[in-house]
CSV table of C-alpha atoms in Angstrom, one decimal:
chain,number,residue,atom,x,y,z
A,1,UNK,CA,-7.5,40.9,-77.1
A,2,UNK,CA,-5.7,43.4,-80.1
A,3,UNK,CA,-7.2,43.3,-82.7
A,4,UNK,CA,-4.8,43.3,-85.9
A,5,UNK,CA,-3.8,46.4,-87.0
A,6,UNK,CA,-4.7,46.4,-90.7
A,7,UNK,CA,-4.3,49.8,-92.8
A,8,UNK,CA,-7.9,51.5,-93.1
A,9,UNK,CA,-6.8,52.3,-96.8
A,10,UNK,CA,-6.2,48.0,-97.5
A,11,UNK,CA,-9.7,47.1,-96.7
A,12,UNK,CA,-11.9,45.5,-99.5
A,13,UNK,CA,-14.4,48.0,-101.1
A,14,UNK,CA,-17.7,47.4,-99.1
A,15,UNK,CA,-16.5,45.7,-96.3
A,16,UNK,CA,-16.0,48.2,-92.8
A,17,UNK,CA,-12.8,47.4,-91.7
A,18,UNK,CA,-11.6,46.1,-88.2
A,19,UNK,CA,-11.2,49.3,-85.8
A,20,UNK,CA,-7.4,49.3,-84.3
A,21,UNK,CA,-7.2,48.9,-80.5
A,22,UNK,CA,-3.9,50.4,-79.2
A,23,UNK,CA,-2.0,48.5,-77.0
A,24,UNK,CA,-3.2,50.4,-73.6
A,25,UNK,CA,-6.9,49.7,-74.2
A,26,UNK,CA,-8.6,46.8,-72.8
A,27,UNK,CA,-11.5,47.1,-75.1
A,28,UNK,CA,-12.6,48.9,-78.1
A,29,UNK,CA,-15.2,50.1,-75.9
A,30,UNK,CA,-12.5,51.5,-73.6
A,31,UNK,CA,-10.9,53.0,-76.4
A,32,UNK,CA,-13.7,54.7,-77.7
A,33,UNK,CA,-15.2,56.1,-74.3
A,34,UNK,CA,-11.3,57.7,-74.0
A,35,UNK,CA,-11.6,59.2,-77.1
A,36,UNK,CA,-15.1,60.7,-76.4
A,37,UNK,CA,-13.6,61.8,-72.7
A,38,UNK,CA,-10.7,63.3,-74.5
A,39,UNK,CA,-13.1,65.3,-77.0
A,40,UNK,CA,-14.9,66.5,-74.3
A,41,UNK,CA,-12.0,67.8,-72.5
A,42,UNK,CA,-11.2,69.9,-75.7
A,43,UNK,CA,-14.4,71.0,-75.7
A,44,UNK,CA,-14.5,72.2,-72.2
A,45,UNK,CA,-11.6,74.5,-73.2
A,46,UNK,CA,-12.8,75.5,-76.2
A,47,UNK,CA,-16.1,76.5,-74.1
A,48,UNK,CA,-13.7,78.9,-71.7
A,49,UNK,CA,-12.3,79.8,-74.5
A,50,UNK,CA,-15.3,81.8,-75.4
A,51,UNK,CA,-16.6,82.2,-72.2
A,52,UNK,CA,-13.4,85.1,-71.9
A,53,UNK,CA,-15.5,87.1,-75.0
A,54,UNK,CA,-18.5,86.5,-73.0
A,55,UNK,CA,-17.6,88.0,-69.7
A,56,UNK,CA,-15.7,90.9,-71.4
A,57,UNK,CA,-19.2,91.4,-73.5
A,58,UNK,CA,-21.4,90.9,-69.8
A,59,UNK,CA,-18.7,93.6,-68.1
A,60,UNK,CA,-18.9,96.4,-71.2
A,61,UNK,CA,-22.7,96.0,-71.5
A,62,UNK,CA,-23.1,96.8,-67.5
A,63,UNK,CA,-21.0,99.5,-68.3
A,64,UNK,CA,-22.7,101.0,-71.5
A,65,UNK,CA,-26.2,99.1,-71.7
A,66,UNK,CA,-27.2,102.5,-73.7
A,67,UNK,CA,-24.6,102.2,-76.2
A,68,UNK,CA,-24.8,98.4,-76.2
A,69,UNK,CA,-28.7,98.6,-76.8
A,70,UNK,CA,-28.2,101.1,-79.9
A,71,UNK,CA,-25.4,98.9,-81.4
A,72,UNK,CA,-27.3,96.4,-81.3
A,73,UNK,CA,-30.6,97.8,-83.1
A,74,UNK,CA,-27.9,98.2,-86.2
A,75,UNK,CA,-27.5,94.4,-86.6
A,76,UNK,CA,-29.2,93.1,-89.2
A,77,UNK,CA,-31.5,90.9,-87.4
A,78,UNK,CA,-33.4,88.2,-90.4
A,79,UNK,CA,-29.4,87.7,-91.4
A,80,UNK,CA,-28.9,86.7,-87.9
A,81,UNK,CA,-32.3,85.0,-87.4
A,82,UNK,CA,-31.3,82.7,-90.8
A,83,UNK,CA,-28.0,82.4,-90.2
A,84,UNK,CA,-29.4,81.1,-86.8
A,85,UNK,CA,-32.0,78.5,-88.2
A,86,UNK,CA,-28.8,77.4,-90.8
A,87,UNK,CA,-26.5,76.3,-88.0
A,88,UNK,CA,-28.8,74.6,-86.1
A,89,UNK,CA,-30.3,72.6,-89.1
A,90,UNK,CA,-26.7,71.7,-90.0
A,91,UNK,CA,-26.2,70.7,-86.1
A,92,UNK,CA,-29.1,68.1,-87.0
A,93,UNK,CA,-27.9,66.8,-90.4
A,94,UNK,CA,-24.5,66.7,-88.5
A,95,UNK,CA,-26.2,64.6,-85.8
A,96,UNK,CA,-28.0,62.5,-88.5
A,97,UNK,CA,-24.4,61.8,-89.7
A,98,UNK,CA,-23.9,59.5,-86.4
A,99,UNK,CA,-26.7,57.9,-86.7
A,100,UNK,CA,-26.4,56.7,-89.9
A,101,UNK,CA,-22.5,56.0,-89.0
A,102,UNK,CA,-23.6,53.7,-86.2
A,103,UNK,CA,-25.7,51.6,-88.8
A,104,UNK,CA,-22.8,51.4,-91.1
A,105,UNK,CA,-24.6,53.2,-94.0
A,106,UNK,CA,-21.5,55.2,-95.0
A,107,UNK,CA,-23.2,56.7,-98.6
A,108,UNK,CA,-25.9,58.7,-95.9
A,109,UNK,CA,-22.9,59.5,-93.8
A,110,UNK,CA,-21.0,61.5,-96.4
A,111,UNK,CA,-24.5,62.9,-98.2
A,112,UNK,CA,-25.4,64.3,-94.5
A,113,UNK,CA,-22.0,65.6,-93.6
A,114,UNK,CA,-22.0,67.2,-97.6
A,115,UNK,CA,-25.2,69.0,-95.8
A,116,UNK,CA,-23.7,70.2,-93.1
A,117,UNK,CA,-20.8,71.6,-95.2
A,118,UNK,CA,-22.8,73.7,-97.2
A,119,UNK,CA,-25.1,75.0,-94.7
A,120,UNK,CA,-21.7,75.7,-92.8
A,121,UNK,CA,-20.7,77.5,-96.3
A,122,UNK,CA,-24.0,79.4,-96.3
A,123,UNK,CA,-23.6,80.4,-92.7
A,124,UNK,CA,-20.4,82.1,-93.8
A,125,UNK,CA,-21.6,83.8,-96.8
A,126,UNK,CA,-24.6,85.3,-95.2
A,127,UNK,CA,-21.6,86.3,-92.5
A,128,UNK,CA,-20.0,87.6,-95.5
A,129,UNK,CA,-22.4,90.2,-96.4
A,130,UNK,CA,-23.1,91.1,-93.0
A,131,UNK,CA,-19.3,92.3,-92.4
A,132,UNK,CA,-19.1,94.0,-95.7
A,133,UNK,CA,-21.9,96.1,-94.7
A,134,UNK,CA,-20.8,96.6,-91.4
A,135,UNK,CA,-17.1,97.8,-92.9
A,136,UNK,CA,-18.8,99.6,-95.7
A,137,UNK,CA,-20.5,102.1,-93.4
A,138,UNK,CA,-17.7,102.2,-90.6
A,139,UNK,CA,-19.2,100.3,-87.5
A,140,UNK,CA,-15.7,98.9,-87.0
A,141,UNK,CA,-14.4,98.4,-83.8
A,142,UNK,CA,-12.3,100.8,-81.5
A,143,UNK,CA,-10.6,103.4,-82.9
A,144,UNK,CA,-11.6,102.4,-86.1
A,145,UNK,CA,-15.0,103.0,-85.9
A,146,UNK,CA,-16.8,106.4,-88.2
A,147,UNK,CA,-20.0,105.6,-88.6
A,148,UNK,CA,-21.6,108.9,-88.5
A,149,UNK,CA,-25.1,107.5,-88.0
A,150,UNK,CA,-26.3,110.0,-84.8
A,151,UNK,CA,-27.8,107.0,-83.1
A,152,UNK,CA,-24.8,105.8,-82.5
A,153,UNK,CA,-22.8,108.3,-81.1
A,154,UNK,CA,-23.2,107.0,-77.8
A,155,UNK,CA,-20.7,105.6,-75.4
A,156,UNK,CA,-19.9,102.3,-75.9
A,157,UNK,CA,-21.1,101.7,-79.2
A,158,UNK,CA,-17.4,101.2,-80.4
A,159,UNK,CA,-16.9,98.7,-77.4
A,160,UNK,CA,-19.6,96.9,-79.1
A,161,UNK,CA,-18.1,96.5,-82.3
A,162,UNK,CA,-15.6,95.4,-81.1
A,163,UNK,CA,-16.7,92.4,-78.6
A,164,UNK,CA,-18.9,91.4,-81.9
A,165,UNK,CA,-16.1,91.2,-84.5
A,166,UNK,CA,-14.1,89.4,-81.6
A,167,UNK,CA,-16.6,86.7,-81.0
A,168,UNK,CA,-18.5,86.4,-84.5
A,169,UNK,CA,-14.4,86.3,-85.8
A,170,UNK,CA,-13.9,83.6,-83.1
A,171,UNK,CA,-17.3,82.0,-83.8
A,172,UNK,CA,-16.3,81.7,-87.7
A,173,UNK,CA,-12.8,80.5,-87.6
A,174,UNK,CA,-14.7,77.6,-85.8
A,175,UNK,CA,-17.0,77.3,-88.5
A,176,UNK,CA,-14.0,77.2,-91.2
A,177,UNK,CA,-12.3,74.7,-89.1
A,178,UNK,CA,-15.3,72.5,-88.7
A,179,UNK,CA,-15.8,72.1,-91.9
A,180,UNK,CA,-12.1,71.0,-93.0
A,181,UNK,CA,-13.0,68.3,-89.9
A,182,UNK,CA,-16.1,67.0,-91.2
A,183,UNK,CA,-14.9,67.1,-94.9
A,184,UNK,CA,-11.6,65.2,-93.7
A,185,UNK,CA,-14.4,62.8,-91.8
A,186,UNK,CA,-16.8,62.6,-94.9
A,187,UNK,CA,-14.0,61.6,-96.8
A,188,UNK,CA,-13.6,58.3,-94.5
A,189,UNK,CA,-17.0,57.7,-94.9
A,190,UNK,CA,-16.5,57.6,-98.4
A,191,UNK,CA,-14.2,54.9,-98.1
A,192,UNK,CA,-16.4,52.6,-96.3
A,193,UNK,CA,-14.9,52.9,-92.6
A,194,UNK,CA,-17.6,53.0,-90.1
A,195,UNK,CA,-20.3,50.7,-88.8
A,196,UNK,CA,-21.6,49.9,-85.1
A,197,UNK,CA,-17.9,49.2,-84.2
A,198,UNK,CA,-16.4,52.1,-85.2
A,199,UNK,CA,-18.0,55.7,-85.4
A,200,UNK,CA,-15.6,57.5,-82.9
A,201,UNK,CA,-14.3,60.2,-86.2
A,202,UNK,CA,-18.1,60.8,-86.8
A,203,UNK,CA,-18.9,61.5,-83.4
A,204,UNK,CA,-16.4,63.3,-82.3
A,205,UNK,CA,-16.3,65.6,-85.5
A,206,UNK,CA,-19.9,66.3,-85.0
A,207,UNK,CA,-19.8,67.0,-81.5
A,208,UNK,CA,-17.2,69.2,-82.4
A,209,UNK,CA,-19.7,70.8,-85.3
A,210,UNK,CA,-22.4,70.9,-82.4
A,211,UNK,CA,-20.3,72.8,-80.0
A,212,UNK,CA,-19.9,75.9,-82.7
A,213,UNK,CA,-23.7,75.6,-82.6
A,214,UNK,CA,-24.1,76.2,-79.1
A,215,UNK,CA,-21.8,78.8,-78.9
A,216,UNK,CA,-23.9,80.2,-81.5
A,217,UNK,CA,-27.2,80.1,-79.9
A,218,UNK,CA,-26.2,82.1,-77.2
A,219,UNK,CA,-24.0,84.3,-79.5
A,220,UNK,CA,-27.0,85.1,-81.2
A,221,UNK,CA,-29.2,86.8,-78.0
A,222,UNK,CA,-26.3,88.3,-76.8
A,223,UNK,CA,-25.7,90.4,-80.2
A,224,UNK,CA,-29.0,90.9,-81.8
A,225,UNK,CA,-31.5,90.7,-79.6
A,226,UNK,CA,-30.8,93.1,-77.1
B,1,UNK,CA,-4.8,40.9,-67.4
B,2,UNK,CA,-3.0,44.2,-65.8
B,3,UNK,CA,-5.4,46.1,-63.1
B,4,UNK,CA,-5.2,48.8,-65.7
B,5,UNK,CA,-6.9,46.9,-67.6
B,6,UNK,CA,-9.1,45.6,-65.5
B,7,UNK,CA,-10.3,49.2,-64.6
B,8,UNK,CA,-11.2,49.8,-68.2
B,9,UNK,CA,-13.5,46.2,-68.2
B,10,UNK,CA,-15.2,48.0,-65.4
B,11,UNK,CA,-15.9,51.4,-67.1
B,12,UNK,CA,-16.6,49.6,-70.4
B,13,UNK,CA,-19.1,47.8,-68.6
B,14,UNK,CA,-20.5,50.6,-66.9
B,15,UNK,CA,-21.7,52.2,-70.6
B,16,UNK,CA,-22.5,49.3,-71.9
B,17,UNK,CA,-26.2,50.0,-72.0
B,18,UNK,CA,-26.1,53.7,-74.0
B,19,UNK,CA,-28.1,53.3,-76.2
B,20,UNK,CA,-29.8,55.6,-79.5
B,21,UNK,CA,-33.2,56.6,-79.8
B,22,UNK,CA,-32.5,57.4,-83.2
B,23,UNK,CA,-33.4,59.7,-86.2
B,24,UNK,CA,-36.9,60.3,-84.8
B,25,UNK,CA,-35.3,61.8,-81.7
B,26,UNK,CA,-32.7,63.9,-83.6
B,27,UNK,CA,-35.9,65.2,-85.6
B,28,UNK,CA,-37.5,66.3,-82.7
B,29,UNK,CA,-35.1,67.6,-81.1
B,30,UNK,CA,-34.2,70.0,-84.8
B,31,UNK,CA,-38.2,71.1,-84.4
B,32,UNK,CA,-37.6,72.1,-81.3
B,33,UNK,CA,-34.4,74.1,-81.5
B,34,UNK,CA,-36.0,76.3,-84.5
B,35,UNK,CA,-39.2,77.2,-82.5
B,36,UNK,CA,-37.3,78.1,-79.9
B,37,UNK,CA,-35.0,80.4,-82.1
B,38,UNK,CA,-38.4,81.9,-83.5
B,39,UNK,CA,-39.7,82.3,-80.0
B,40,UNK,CA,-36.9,84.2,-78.9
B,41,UNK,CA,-36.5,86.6,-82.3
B,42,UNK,CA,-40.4,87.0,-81.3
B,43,UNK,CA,-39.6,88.0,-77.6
B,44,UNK,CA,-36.3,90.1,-78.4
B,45,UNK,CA,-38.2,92.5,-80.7
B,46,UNK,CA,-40.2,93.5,-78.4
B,47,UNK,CA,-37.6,94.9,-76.7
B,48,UNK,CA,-38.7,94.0,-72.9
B,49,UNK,CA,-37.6,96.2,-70.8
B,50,UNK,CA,-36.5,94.4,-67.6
B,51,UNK,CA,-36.6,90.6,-68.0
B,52,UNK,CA,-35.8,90.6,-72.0
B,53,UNK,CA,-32.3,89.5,-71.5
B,54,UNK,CA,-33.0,86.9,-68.4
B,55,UNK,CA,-35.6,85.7,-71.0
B,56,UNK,CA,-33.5,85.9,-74.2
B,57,UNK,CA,-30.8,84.1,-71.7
B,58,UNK,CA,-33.4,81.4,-70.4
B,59,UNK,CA,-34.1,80.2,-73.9
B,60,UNK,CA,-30.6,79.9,-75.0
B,61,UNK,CA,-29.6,78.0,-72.2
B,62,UNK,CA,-32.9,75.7,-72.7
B,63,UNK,CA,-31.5,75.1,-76.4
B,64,UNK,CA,-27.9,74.8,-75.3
B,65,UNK,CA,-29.2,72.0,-72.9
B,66,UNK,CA,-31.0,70.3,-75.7
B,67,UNK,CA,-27.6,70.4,-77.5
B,68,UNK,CA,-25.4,69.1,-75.1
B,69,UNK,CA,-28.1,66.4,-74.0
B,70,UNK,CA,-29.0,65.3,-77.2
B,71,UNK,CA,-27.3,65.8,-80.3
B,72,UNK,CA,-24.0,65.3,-78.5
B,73,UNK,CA,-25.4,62.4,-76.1
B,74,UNK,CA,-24.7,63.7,-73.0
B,75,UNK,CA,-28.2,62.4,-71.8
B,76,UNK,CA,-26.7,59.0,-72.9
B,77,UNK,CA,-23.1,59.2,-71.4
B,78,UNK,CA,-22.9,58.5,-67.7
B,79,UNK,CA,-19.9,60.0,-65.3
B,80,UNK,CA,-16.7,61.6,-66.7
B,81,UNK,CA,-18.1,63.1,-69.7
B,82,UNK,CA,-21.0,65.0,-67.8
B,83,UNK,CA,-18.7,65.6,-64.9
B,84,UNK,CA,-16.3,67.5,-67.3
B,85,UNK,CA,-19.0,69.6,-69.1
B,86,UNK,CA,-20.8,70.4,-65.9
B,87,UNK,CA,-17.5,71.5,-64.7
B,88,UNK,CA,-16.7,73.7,-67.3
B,89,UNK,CA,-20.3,75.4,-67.3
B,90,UNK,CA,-19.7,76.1,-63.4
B,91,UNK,CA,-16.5,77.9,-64.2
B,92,UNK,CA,-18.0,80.0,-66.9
B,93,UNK,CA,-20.6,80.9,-64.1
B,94,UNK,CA,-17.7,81.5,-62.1
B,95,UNK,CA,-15.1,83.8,-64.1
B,96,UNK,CA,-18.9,86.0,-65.2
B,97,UNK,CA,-20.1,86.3,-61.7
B,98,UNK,CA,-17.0,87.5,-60.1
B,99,UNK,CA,-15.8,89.9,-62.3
B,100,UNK,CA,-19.8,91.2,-62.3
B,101,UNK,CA,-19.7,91.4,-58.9
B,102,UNK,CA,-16.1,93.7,-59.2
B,103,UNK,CA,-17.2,95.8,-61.7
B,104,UNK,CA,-20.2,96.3,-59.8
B,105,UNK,CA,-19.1,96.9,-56.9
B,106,UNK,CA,-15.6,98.4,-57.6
B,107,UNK,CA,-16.1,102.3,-56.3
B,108,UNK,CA,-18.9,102.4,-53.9
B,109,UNK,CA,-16.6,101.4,-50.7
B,110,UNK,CA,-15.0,104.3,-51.5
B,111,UNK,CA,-17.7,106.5,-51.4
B,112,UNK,CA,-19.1,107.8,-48.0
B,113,UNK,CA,-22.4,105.8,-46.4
B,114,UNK,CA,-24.9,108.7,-47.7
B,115,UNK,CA,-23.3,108.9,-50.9
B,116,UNK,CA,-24.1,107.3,-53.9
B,117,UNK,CA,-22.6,108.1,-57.7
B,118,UNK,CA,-24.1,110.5,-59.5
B,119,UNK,CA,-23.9,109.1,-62.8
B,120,UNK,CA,-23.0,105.6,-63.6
B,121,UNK,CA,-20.5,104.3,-64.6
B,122,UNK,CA,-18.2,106.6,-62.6
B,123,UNK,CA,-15.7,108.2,-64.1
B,124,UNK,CA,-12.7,107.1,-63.6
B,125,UNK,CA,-9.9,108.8,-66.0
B,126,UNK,CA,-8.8,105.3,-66.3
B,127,UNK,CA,-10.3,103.1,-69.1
B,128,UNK,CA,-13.0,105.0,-70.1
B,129,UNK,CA,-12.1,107.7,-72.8
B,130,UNK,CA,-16.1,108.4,-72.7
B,131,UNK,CA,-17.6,111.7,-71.6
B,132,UNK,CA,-20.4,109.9,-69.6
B,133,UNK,CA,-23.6,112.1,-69.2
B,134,UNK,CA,-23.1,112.4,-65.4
B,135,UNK,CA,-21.4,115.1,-63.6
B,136,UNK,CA,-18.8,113.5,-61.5
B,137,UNK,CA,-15.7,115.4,-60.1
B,138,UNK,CA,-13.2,112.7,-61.6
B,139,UNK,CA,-11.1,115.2,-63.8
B,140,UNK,CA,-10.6,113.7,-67.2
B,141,UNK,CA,-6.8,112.4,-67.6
B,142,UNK,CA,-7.4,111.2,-71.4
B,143,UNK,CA,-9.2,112.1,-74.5
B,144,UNK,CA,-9.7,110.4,-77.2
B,145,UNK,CA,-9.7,111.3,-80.5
């Protein structure tokens, strides 16, 4: 029943090598739906993680909608729109990336995770420019906020500001640790290591790249488009 | 063989059959997602003023489905996996609901069976450093520079 439990790094070049089954597992297919339960446990917290910003956004924005609404007319929305489009292409190249794990072809693997990297890197700078502009003209949040802009001298605008530096902040330390995930998985791809028997780090990595998505595409409505 | 063990034989066999449509789906599913972000860029700009957000809401949760089913194979997976993510989306509903239902309800026991706020949100000298545009008898305790 265990398999041996031979060093990914000792393999011969071209040749997947055997997946480890710990001592506790039954199967590898035991092992790997644990893994995938245990991912989606994480991501279940990770989701109520959020889901604090998103109440605290729903409870200020029944409070101010005035405020909220003018805020929100300040965004810049065909940043948002393309950073929108970005994240969700790199969600598919992401979930390319398991496809192409589960037929062994490591070479598309790292290529399509490379793809999701970059789009992840575009995301950011586009996320980038739309701080800087935000800081240059003082929509900061709480206190901190100067803009002198009379459309936004209503209440709640600064309440605003300050849910969306919380969650976009959130929201994009996701994306940075994302990346170092699927760069650490691309980089095991490189060395040959999946195939039909073994795709778990592919999976998981991308589900985790798929979750900052979704919390995306509701970010997105919730900040620019009302 | 432990019963442990035997357990996991049972649950191993129980996904035995997931099985991947493949890139085609994945494609379809990418289409997809991006008209419905156009659709609701479209919808948002035009600034509807009663059902916008429900709308703008409707669609995200649509391609957050589409997410979850697809790209991270939760149409695939049978049992604990769903279990936990449906879980997790019913206390999201939960934790916004109830405090909705506080904040929206919060002061009007208070308030006599004829009477209604003037202005809303009531002032309340607490957490709102605000001048709201309302004239309500709360005296301001805080102002805020």
């Amino acid at each position: 029943m265990q398999s041996s439990s031979a060093a990914p790094a000792h393999h011969a070049p071209g040749v997947p090598p055997v997946p480890t089954v710990a001592a506790h597992f039954a199967s590898l297919d035991v092992q790997q739906h644990a893994a995938r339960l245990g991912m989606w446990l994480f991501l279940a917290t990770e989701i109520l993680l959020f889901a604090g910003l998103f109440v605290c956004y729903a409870n200020y924005r029944f409070m101010f909608p005035d405020g909220f609404a003018a805020a929100s007319r300040h965004l810049d929305l065909t940043l948002g729109t393309i950073n929108t489009l970005v994240l969700i292409t790199s969600s598919f190249t992401a979930a390319m990336a398991v496809h192409y794990a589960k037929e062994a072809k490591n070479r598309q693997v790292v290529v399509m995770f490379i793809l999701t990297i970059l789009m992840a890197l575009g995301f950011l700078v586009i996320k980038y420019f739309e701080y800087s502009h935000k800081i240059h003209v003082g929509q900061l949040p709480g206190p901190y906020f100067t803009d002198p802009e009379p459309s936004l001298q209503v209440a709640g605008v600064p309440m605003y500001f300050t849910i969306y530096f919380l969650s976009t902040g959130l929201h994009g330390f996701h994306v940075i640790i994302g990346m170092i995930v699927l760069a650490w998985v691309g980089f095991k791809a490189n060395r040959n290591e999946f195939s039909a028997r073994n795709y778990t780090a592919v999976e998981l990595g991308s589900m985790y790249w798929h979750l900052v998505d979704l919390v995306w595409i509701f970010l997105f409505p919730m900040l620019y488009l009302i | 063989m432990s019963a442990i063990a035997n357990e996991s034989f049972k649950e191993a066999q129980n996904m035995q059959e997931e099985h991947h449509g493949g890139a085609a789906k994945y494609a379809i599913i990418w289409a997809a997602l991006m008209v419905l972000t156009v659709v609701t860029v479209v919808t948002g700009r035009m600034h509807l003023p009663n059902w916008g957000l429900a709308l703008a809401l409707v669609i995200a949760s649509v391609k957050g489905a589409l997410v979850a089913l697809y790209f991270m194979h939760l149409a695939d997976h049978r049992g604990a996996n769903r279990i936990v993510f449906i879980t997790s989306m019913v206390f999201v509903v939960l934790m916004l609901l109830f405090t909705l239902f506080d904040i929206g309800t919060r002061f009007r026991p208070a308030l006599a069976a004829s009477g209604t706020p003037i202005a809303w949100p009531v002032q309340t000298g607490q957490s709102m450093p605000y001048s709201t545009t309302g004239t309500n008898e709360a005296p301001e305790r805080r102002s805020h520079e």
